GROMACS .gro file of C-alpha atoms in nm:
model
  355
    1UNK     CA    1   0.000   0.000   0.000
    2UNK     CA    2   0.139   0.341  -0.093
    3UNK     CA    3   0.193   0.622   0.159
    4UNK     CA    4  -0.080   0.828  -0.009
    5UNK     CA    5  -0.327   0.540   0.016
    6UNK     CA    6  -0.239   0.485   0.382
    7UNK     CA    7  -0.298   0.854   0.455
    8UNK     CA    8  -0.631   0.850   0.276
    9UNK     CA    9  -0.752   0.540   0.464
   10UNK     CA   10  -0.640   0.689   0.794
   11UNK     CA   11  -0.849   0.997   0.718
   12UNK     CA   12  -1.149   0.775   0.635
   13UNK     CA   13  -1.107   0.598   0.967
   14UNK     CA   14  -1.117   0.929   1.150
   15UNK     CA   15  -1.417   1.053   0.954
   16UNK     CA   16  -1.625   0.735   0.958
   17UNK     CA   17  -1.925   0.769   1.193
   18UNK     CA   18  -1.996   0.535   1.478
   19UNK     CA   19  -1.682   0.521   1.689
   20UNK     CA   20  -1.649   0.215   1.908
   21UNK     CA   21  -1.952   0.229   2.133
   22UNK     CA   22  -1.971   0.102   2.489
   23UNK     CA   23  -2.276  -0.039   2.665
   24UNK     CA   24  -2.494   0.215   2.841
   25UNK     CA   25  -2.407   0.075   3.182
   26UNK     CA   26  -2.037   0.136   3.117
   27UNK     CA   27  -2.097   0.495   3.009
   28UNK     CA   28  -2.330   0.596   3.289
   29UNK     CA   29  -2.613   0.820   3.169
   30UNK     CA   30  -2.766   0.741   2.830
   31UNK     CA   31  -2.673   0.987   2.557
   32UNK     CA   32  -2.918   1.250   2.446
   33UNK     CA   33  -3.153   1.138   2.170
   34UNK     CA   34  -3.060   1.239   1.818
   35UNK     CA   35  -3.355   1.447   1.712
   36UNK     CA   36  -3.681   1.325   1.862
   37UNK     CA   37  -3.686   0.965   1.741
   38UNK     CA   38  -3.678   0.617   1.896
   39UNK     CA   39  -3.355   0.419   1.888
   40UNK     CA   40  -3.444   0.096   1.707
   41UNK     CA   41  -3.231  -0.214   1.653
   42UNK     CA   42  -3.350  -0.475   1.401
   43UNK     CA   43  -3.208  -0.829   1.408
   44UNK     CA   44  -3.230  -1.078   1.123
   45UNK     CA   45  -3.100  -1.153   0.778
   46UNK     CA   46  -3.194  -1.186   0.414
   47UNK     CA   47  -3.515  -1.054   0.266
   48UNK     CA   48  -3.704  -1.063   0.596
   49UNK     CA   49  -3.468  -0.816   0.759
   50UNK     CA   50  -3.472  -0.605   0.442
   51UNK     CA   51  -3.851  -0.580   0.465
   52UNK     CA   52  -3.832  -0.473   0.828
   53UNK     CA   53  -3.563  -0.213   0.758
   54UNK     CA   54  -3.752  -0.068   0.461
   55UNK     CA   55  -4.042  -0.009   0.701
   56UNK     CA   56  -3.846   0.110   1.004
   57UNK     CA   57  -3.643   0.371   0.812
   58UNK     CA   58  -3.971   0.544   0.739
   59UNK     CA   59  -4.040   0.610   1.107
   60UNK     CA   60  -3.698   0.665   1.266
   61UNK     CA   61  -3.358   0.799   1.170
   62UNK     CA   62  -3.188   0.617   1.459
   63UNK     CA   63  -3.185   0.267   1.319
   64UNK     CA   64  -2.928  -0.014   1.347
   65UNK     CA   65  -2.942  -0.349   1.168
   66UNK     CA   66  -2.765  -0.646   1.329
   67UNK     CA   67  -2.720  -0.909   1.059
   68UNK     CA   68  -2.653  -1.282   1.071
   69UNK     CA   69  -2.322  -1.405   0.923
   70UNK     CA   70  -2.388  -1.773   0.852
   71UNK     CA   71  -2.464  -1.751   0.478
   72UNK     CA   72  -2.262  -2.000   0.275
   73UNK     CA   73  -2.436  -1.997  -0.061
   74UNK     CA   74  -2.399  -1.805  -0.388
   75UNK     CA   75  -2.162  -1.512  -0.418
   76UNK     CA   76  -2.125  -1.482  -0.040
   77UNK     CA   77  -2.029  -1.846  -0.004
   78UNK     CA   78  -1.770  -1.822  -0.280
   79UNK     CA   79  -1.608  -1.514  -0.127
   80UNK     CA   80  -1.619  -1.673   0.217
   81UNK     CA   81  -1.449  -1.991   0.090
   82UNK     CA   82  -1.188  -1.812  -0.120
   83UNK     CA   83  -1.095  -1.527   0.115
   84UNK     CA   84  -1.203  -1.647   0.459
   85UNK     CA   85  -1.419  -1.336   0.513
   86UNK     CA   86  -1.759  -1.284   0.670
   87UNK     CA   87  -2.032  -1.355   0.414
   88UNK     CA   88  -2.127  -1.008   0.285
   89UNK     CA   89  -2.458  -1.086   0.114
   90UNK     CA   90  -2.706  -1.025   0.396
   91UNK     CA   91  -2.510  -0.716   0.502
   92UNK     CA   92  -2.538  -0.586   0.145
   93UNK     CA   93  -2.914  -0.649   0.137
   94UNK     CA   94  -2.957  -0.460   0.463
   95UNK     CA   95  -2.762  -0.162   0.327
   96UNK     CA   96  -2.974  -0.162   0.010
   97UNK     CA   97  -3.293  -0.166   0.220
   98UNK     CA   98  -3.172   0.141   0.409
   99UNK     CA   99  -3.119   0.343   0.091
  100UNK     CA  100  -3.353   0.636   0.048
  101UNK     CA  101  -3.632   0.667  -0.208
  102UNK     CA  102  -3.460   0.955  -0.389
  103UNK     CA  103  -3.258   0.912  -0.710
  104UNK     CA  104  -2.928   0.883  -0.522
  105UNK     CA  105  -3.054   0.615  -0.287
  106UNK     CA  106  -3.235   0.409  -0.548
  107UNK     CA  107  -2.944   0.427  -0.793
  108UNK     CA  108  -2.697   0.302  -0.535
  109UNK     CA  109  -2.940   0.035  -0.417
  110UNK     CA  110  -2.956  -0.100  -0.773
  111UNK     CA  111  -2.578  -0.077  -0.815
  112UNK     CA  112  -2.484  -0.274  -0.505
  113UNK     CA  113  -2.751  -0.535  -0.580
  114UNK     CA  114  -2.635  -0.574  -0.941
  115UNK     CA  115  -2.498  -0.917  -1.028
  116UNK     CA  116  -2.251  -0.975  -1.309
  117UNK     CA  117  -2.354  -1.214  -1.584
  118UNK     CA  118  -2.065  -1.384  -1.761
  119UNK     CA  119  -1.902  -1.715  -1.839
  120UNK     CA  120  -1.612  -1.640  -1.609
  121UNK     CA  121  -1.532  -1.614  -1.240
  122UNK     CA  122  -1.737  -1.295  -1.191
  123UNK     CA  123  -2.061  -1.468  -1.285
  124UNK     CA  124  -2.335  -1.400  -1.026
  125UNK     CA  125  -2.107  -1.201  -0.798
  126UNK     CA  126  -2.290  -0.898  -0.655
  127UNK     CA  127  -2.120  -0.558  -0.689
  128UNK     CA  128  -2.196  -0.475  -0.326
  129UNK     CA  129  -2.036  -0.797  -0.203
  130UNK     CA  130  -1.711  -0.712  -0.382
  131UNK     CA  131  -1.718  -0.353  -0.256
  132UNK     CA  132  -1.771  -0.459   0.106
  133UNK     CA  133  -1.497  -0.723   0.097
  134UNK     CA  134  -1.256  -0.480  -0.071
  135UNK     CA  135  -1.309  -0.227   0.208
  136UNK     CA  136  -1.267  -0.497   0.472
  137UNK     CA  137  -0.928  -0.576   0.323
  138UNK     CA  138  -0.832  -0.209   0.290
  139UNK     CA  139  -0.946  -0.094   0.634
  140UNK     CA  140  -0.900  -0.414   0.829
  141UNK     CA  141  -1.218  -0.341   1.024
  142UNK     CA  142  -1.564  -0.485   0.956
  143UNK     CA  143  -1.758  -0.207   1.126
  144UNK     CA  144  -1.570   0.091   0.983
  145UNK     CA  145  -1.594  -0.055   0.633
  146UNK     CA  146  -1.972  -0.102   0.660
  147UNK     CA  147  -2.010   0.248   0.802
  148UNK     CA  148  -1.818   0.383   0.503
  149UNK     CA  149  -2.040   0.196   0.254
  150UNK     CA  150  -2.342   0.332   0.439
  151UNK     CA  151  -2.209   0.687   0.399
  152UNK     CA  152  -2.153   0.631   0.028
  153UNK     CA  153  -2.510   0.507  -0.017
  154UNK     CA  154  -2.665   0.770   0.207
  155UNK     CA  155  -2.813   0.484   0.410
  156UNK     CA  156  -3.083   0.575   0.663
  157UNK     CA  157  -2.926   0.370   0.942
  158UNK     CA  158  -2.630   0.157   1.035
  159UNK     CA  159  -2.550  -0.206   0.948
  160UNK     CA  160  -2.348  -0.434   1.178
  161UNK     CA  161  -2.259  -0.804   1.163
  162UNK     CA  162  -2.379  -1.000   1.465
  163UNK     CA  163  -2.047  -1.179   1.503
  164UNK     CA  164  -1.687  -1.103   1.412
  165UNK     CA  165  -1.631  -1.453   1.270
  166UNK     CA  166  -1.812  -1.640   0.992
  167UNK     CA  167  -2.048  -1.901   1.137
  168UNK     CA  168  -2.156  -2.241   1.015
  169UNK     CA  169  -2.521  -2.324   1.074
  170UNK     CA  170  -2.596  -2.686   1.161
  171UNK     CA  171  -2.939  -2.838   1.207
  172UNK     CA  172  -3.083  -3.159   1.341
  173UNK     CA  173  -3.335  -3.260   1.078
  174UNK     CA  174  -3.587  -3.543   1.085
  175UNK     CA  175  -3.642  -3.700   0.744
  176UNK     CA  176  -3.373  -3.512   0.553
  177UNK     CA  177  -3.311  -3.845   0.377
  178UNK     CA  178  -3.647  -3.910   0.210
  179UNK     CA  179  -3.578  -4.284   0.216
  180UNK     CA  180  -3.546  -4.270   0.598
  181UNK     CA  181  -3.830  -4.039   0.707
  182UNK     CA  182  -3.796  -4.117   1.081
  183UNK     CA  183  -3.419  -4.077   1.101
  184UNK     CA  184  -3.270  -3.759   1.253
  185UNK     CA  185  -2.947  -3.640   1.096
  186UNK     CA  186  -2.728  -3.332   1.088
  187UNK     CA  187  -2.754  -3.089   0.798
  188UNK     CA  188  -2.464  -2.845   0.764
  189UNK     CA  189  -2.471  -2.500   0.604
  190UNK     CA  190  -2.732  -2.228   0.592
  191UNK     CA  191  -2.814  -2.289   0.226
  192UNK     CA  192  -2.881  -2.659   0.294
  193UNK     CA  193  -3.083  -2.594   0.609
  194UNK     CA  194  -3.303  -2.342   0.428
  195UNK     CA  195  -3.388  -2.596   0.158
  196UNK     CA  196  -3.406  -2.919   0.359
  197UNK     CA  197  -3.704  -3.140   0.271
  198UNK     CA  198  -3.715  -3.272   0.628
  199UNK     CA  199  -3.843  -3.128   0.957
  200UNK     CA  200  -3.590  -2.909   1.137
  201UNK     CA  201  -3.576  -3.003   1.505
  202UNK     CA  202  -3.315  -2.753   1.624
  203UNK     CA  203  -3.018  -2.549   1.503
  204UNK     CA  204  -2.683  -2.447   1.645
  205UNK     CA  205  -2.382  -2.258   1.517
  206UNK     CA  206  -2.014  -2.346   1.488
  207UNK     CA  207  -1.816  -2.220   1.672
  208UNK     CA  208  -2.063  -2.283   1.955
  209UNK     CA  209  -1.985  -1.966   2.152
  210UNK     CA  210  -1.909  -1.709   1.880
  211UNK     CA  211  -1.798  -1.362   1.979
  212UNK     CA  212  -2.051  -1.086   1.921
  213UNK     CA  213  -1.949  -0.759   1.759
  214UNK     CA  214  -1.921  -0.513   2.051
  215UNK     CA  215  -2.108  -0.241   1.862
  216UNK     CA  216  -2.400  -0.480   1.810
  217UNK     CA  217  -2.419  -0.558   2.181
  218UNK     CA  218  -2.395  -0.187   2.267
  219UNK     CA  219  -2.675  -0.103   2.021
  220UNK     CA  220  -2.911  -0.359   2.177
  221UNK     CA  221  -2.836  -0.237   2.529
  222UNK     CA  222  -2.890   0.127   2.431
  223UNK     CA  223  -3.205   0.078   2.222
  224UNK     CA  224  -3.560   0.188   2.291
  225UNK     CA  225  -3.700  -0.094   2.075
  226UNK     CA  226  -3.552  -0.418   1.945
  227UNK     CA  227  -3.722  -0.588   1.649
  228UNK     CA  228  -3.657  -0.959   1.579
  229UNK     CA  229  -3.779  -1.105   1.249
  230UNK     CA  230  -3.939  -1.155   1.008
  231UNK     CA  231  -3.721  -1.389   0.805
  232UNK     CA  232  -3.610  -1.748   0.758
  233UNK     CA  233  -3.681  -1.877   1.106
  234UNK     CA  234  -3.402  -2.128   1.159
  235UNK     CA  235  -3.139  -1.967   0.938
  236UNK     CA  236  -3.190  -1.591   0.989
  237UNK     CA  237  -3.392  -1.526   1.307
  238UNK     CA  238  -3.291  -1.790   1.563
  239UNK     CA  239  -2.911  -1.763   1.498
  240UNK     CA  240  -2.905  -1.429   1.682
  241UNK     CA  241  -3.013  -1.614   1.995
  242UNK     CA  242  -2.719  -1.853   1.959
  243UNK     CA  243  -2.459  -1.579   2.013
  244UNK     CA  244  -2.427  -1.571   2.395
  245UNK     CA  245  -2.337  -1.202   2.425
  246UNK     CA  246  -2.627  -1.099   2.203
  247UNK     CA  247  -2.875  -1.317   2.391
  248UNK     CA  248  -2.748  -1.172   2.719
  249UNK     CA  249  -2.791  -0.820   2.582
  250UNK     CA  250  -3.148  -0.904   2.473
  251UNK     CA  251  -3.217  -1.020   2.827
  252UNK     CA  252  -3.062  -0.717   2.999
  253UNK     CA  253  -3.166  -0.435   2.769
  254UNK     CA  254  -3.422  -0.179   2.886
  255UNK     CA  255  -3.562  -0.179   2.533
  256UNK     CA  256  -3.903  -0.316   2.445
  257UNK     CA  257  -3.882  -0.627   2.224
  258UNK     CA  258  -4.101  -0.694   1.921
  259UNK     CA  259  -4.114  -1.026   1.736
  260UNK     CA  260  -4.240  -0.988   1.378
  261UNK     CA  261  -4.382  -1.312   1.237
  262UNK     CA  262  -4.362  -1.429   0.878
  263UNK     CA  263  -4.658  -1.407   0.644
  264UNK     CA  264  -4.642  -1.775   0.551
  265UNK     CA  265  -4.439  -2.088   0.630
  266UNK     CA  266  -4.118  -2.119   0.430
  267UNK     CA  267  -4.103  -2.422   0.198
  268UNK     CA  268  -3.857  -2.671   0.342
  269UNK     CA  269  -3.742  -2.489   0.654
  270UNK     CA  270  -4.078  -2.428   0.825
  271UNK     CA  271  -4.316  -2.622   0.602
  272UNK     CA  272  -4.655  -2.656   0.771
  273UNK     CA  273  -4.568  -2.429   1.066
  274UNK     CA  274  -4.851  -2.236   1.228
  275UNK     CA  275  -4.776  -1.888   1.371
  276UNK     CA  276  -4.773  -2.034   1.723
  277UNK     CA  277  -4.534  -2.311   1.615
  278UNK     CA  278  -4.283  -2.042   1.518
  279UNK     CA  279  -4.301  -1.913   1.876
  280UNK     CA  280  -4.265  -2.261   2.022
  281UNK     CA  281  -3.939  -2.337   1.840
  282UNK     CA  282  -3.806  -1.992   1.925
  283UNK     CA  283  -3.874  -2.066   2.291
  284UNK     CA  284  -3.694  -2.400   2.274
  285UNK     CA  285  -3.379  -2.225   2.154
  286UNK     CA  286  -3.401  -1.937   2.404
  287UNK     CA  287  -3.627  -2.045   2.692
  288UNK     CA  288  -3.553  -1.736   2.902
  289UNK     CA  289  -3.619  -1.485   2.625
  290UNK     CA  290  -3.887  -1.229   2.708
  291UNK     CA  291  -4.088  -1.037   2.451
  292UNK     CA  292  -4.328  -0.746   2.474
  293UNK     CA  293  -4.518  -0.765   2.145
  294UNK     CA  294  -4.571  -1.030   1.877
  295UNK     CA  295  -4.672  -0.874   1.545
  296UNK     CA  296  -4.854  -1.084   1.285
  297UNK     CA  297  -5.055  -1.022   0.972
  298UNK     CA  298  -5.421  -1.056   1.063
  299UNK     CA  299  -5.496  -1.268   0.755
  300UNK     CA  300  -5.216  -1.515   0.838
  301UNK     CA  301  -5.347  -1.614   1.183
  302UNK     CA  302  -5.630  -1.870   1.162
  303UNK     CA  303  -5.621  -1.947   1.537
  304UNK     CA  304  -5.583  -1.623   1.730
  305UNK     CA  305  -5.639  -1.779   2.071
  306UNK     CA  306  -5.355  -2.030   2.026
  307UNK     CA  307  -5.120  -1.756   1.912
  308UNK     CA  308  -5.215  -1.543   2.213
  309UNK     CA  309  -5.144  -1.837   2.446
  310UNK     CA  310  -4.804  -1.896   2.285
  311UNK     CA  311  -4.719  -1.526   2.314
  312UNK     CA  312  -4.812  -1.519   2.683
  313UNK     CA  313  -4.532  -1.766   2.755
  314UNK     CA  314  -4.293  -1.489   2.651
  315UNK     CA  315  -4.488  -1.226   2.844
  316UNK     CA  316  -4.600  -1.070   2.516
  317UNK     CA  317  -4.919  -0.925   2.375
  318UNK     CA  318  -5.026  -1.001   2.018
  319UNK     CA  319  -5.081  -0.723   1.766
  320UNK     CA  320  -5.262  -0.813   1.445
  321UNK     CA  321  -5.244  -0.575   1.151
  322UNK     CA  322  -5.263  -0.585   0.770
  323UNK     CA  323  -4.893  -0.583   0.675
  324UNK     CA  324  -4.889  -0.791   0.354
  325UNK     CA  325  -4.874  -0.663  -0.001
  326UNK     CA  326  -5.210  -0.660  -0.174
  327UNK     CA  327  -5.083  -0.856  -0.478
  328UNK     CA  328  -5.121  -1.188  -0.295
  329UNK     CA  329  -4.748  -1.256  -0.262
  330UNK     CA  330  -4.610  -1.351   0.082
  331UNK     CA  331  -4.418  -1.023   0.113
  332UNK     CA  332  -4.453  -0.735   0.355
  333UNK     CA  333  -4.570  -0.397   0.234
  334UNK     CA  334  -4.320  -0.142   0.371
  335UNK     CA  335  -4.580   0.129   0.426
  336UNK     CA  336  -4.824  -0.101   0.605
  337UNK     CA  337  -4.547  -0.257   0.813
  338UNK     CA  338  -4.418   0.091   0.903
  339UNK     CA  339  -4.766   0.188   1.021
  340UNK     CA  340  -4.786  -0.124   1.237
  341UNK     CA  341  -4.446  -0.062   1.395
  342UNK     CA  342  -4.529   0.302   1.456
  343UNK     CA  343  -4.853   0.212   1.632
  344UNK     CA  344  -4.674  -0.047   1.849
  345UNK     CA  345  -4.401   0.200   1.944
  346UNK     CA  346  -4.661   0.456   2.047
  347UNK     CA  347  -4.910   0.232   2.225
  348UNK     CA  348  -4.706  -0.032   2.410
  349UNK     CA  349  -4.516   0.037   2.728
  350UNK     CA  350  -4.318   0.355   2.769
  351UNK     CA  351  -4.410   0.652   2.556
  352UNK     CA  352  -4.068   0.775   2.455
  353UNK     CA  353  -3.945   1.132   2.434
  354UNK     CA  354  -3.979   1.120   2.055
  355UNK     CA  355  -4.357   1.171   2.098
   0.00000   0.00000   0.00000
């Protein structure tokens, strides 16, 4: 690296927002609110987290995404295998979801999501994945690099990995081998777990006690609201509960906690799951987890009483609202989801100083 490049990167380090944060308890008094908005942390991965972020950025400017790092498929998997880096794909999707609706934001969202089409090694690599990995190598710091990409995009929030090391997702699956429907075996890799034809019994990550990114822990501890889900239940939502420091932060935070349910079961991973079944498996992985609100689409809950009973085990109330797109697809409408989150933030528990 040349002296000029070193100087330039040093300047970027100094100018990048989001210096190393410490938990609120270590700092004493909580910092003054930026503007008059709630501090929101959203946990998840993939398209589910993207849907939540696209909604949340409409109602707060103090938003942090904490993203799973277990992806091992596609462009992310290839970069992870070749370079030993964190999989950048879900981080890229989160950044794209935080882009604004103006020309600058939408142009950059399209650019970082663009995939090359060729007959060579670049085929299906996403531009944003390459940009993120390049900055990781240049800066030597996951968080500062993602902050810098966020500045470039004009992102309405911050994106953090949940762990500083790439994780391998492993699942105990009944009937993964269709010729042995009653046999329970281990399925390795997020891509394989997401597509398994069997019934997922439980998941864990390797290494078993992965380190959390300190900024992610600090964000959870300092939040007003924490949103978990929607998303692939076993491969994007539950993994956050398998990082001990993150689970501890979710238990200790003064924030209110919202669980956002999916609109429909996911083929393979949660085939045939009812809304209450999603809560049951979440509870098996984190039996001491407490929640305040469970949000579900009103048309996706055939048995409201059973869902309410399942939510009570977490200490949570159920909020039903129309949050799906009107085209019939199992996707959240960002405006409707934003309205649901906004109502929950205003009506449940503490009324924050942003109101």
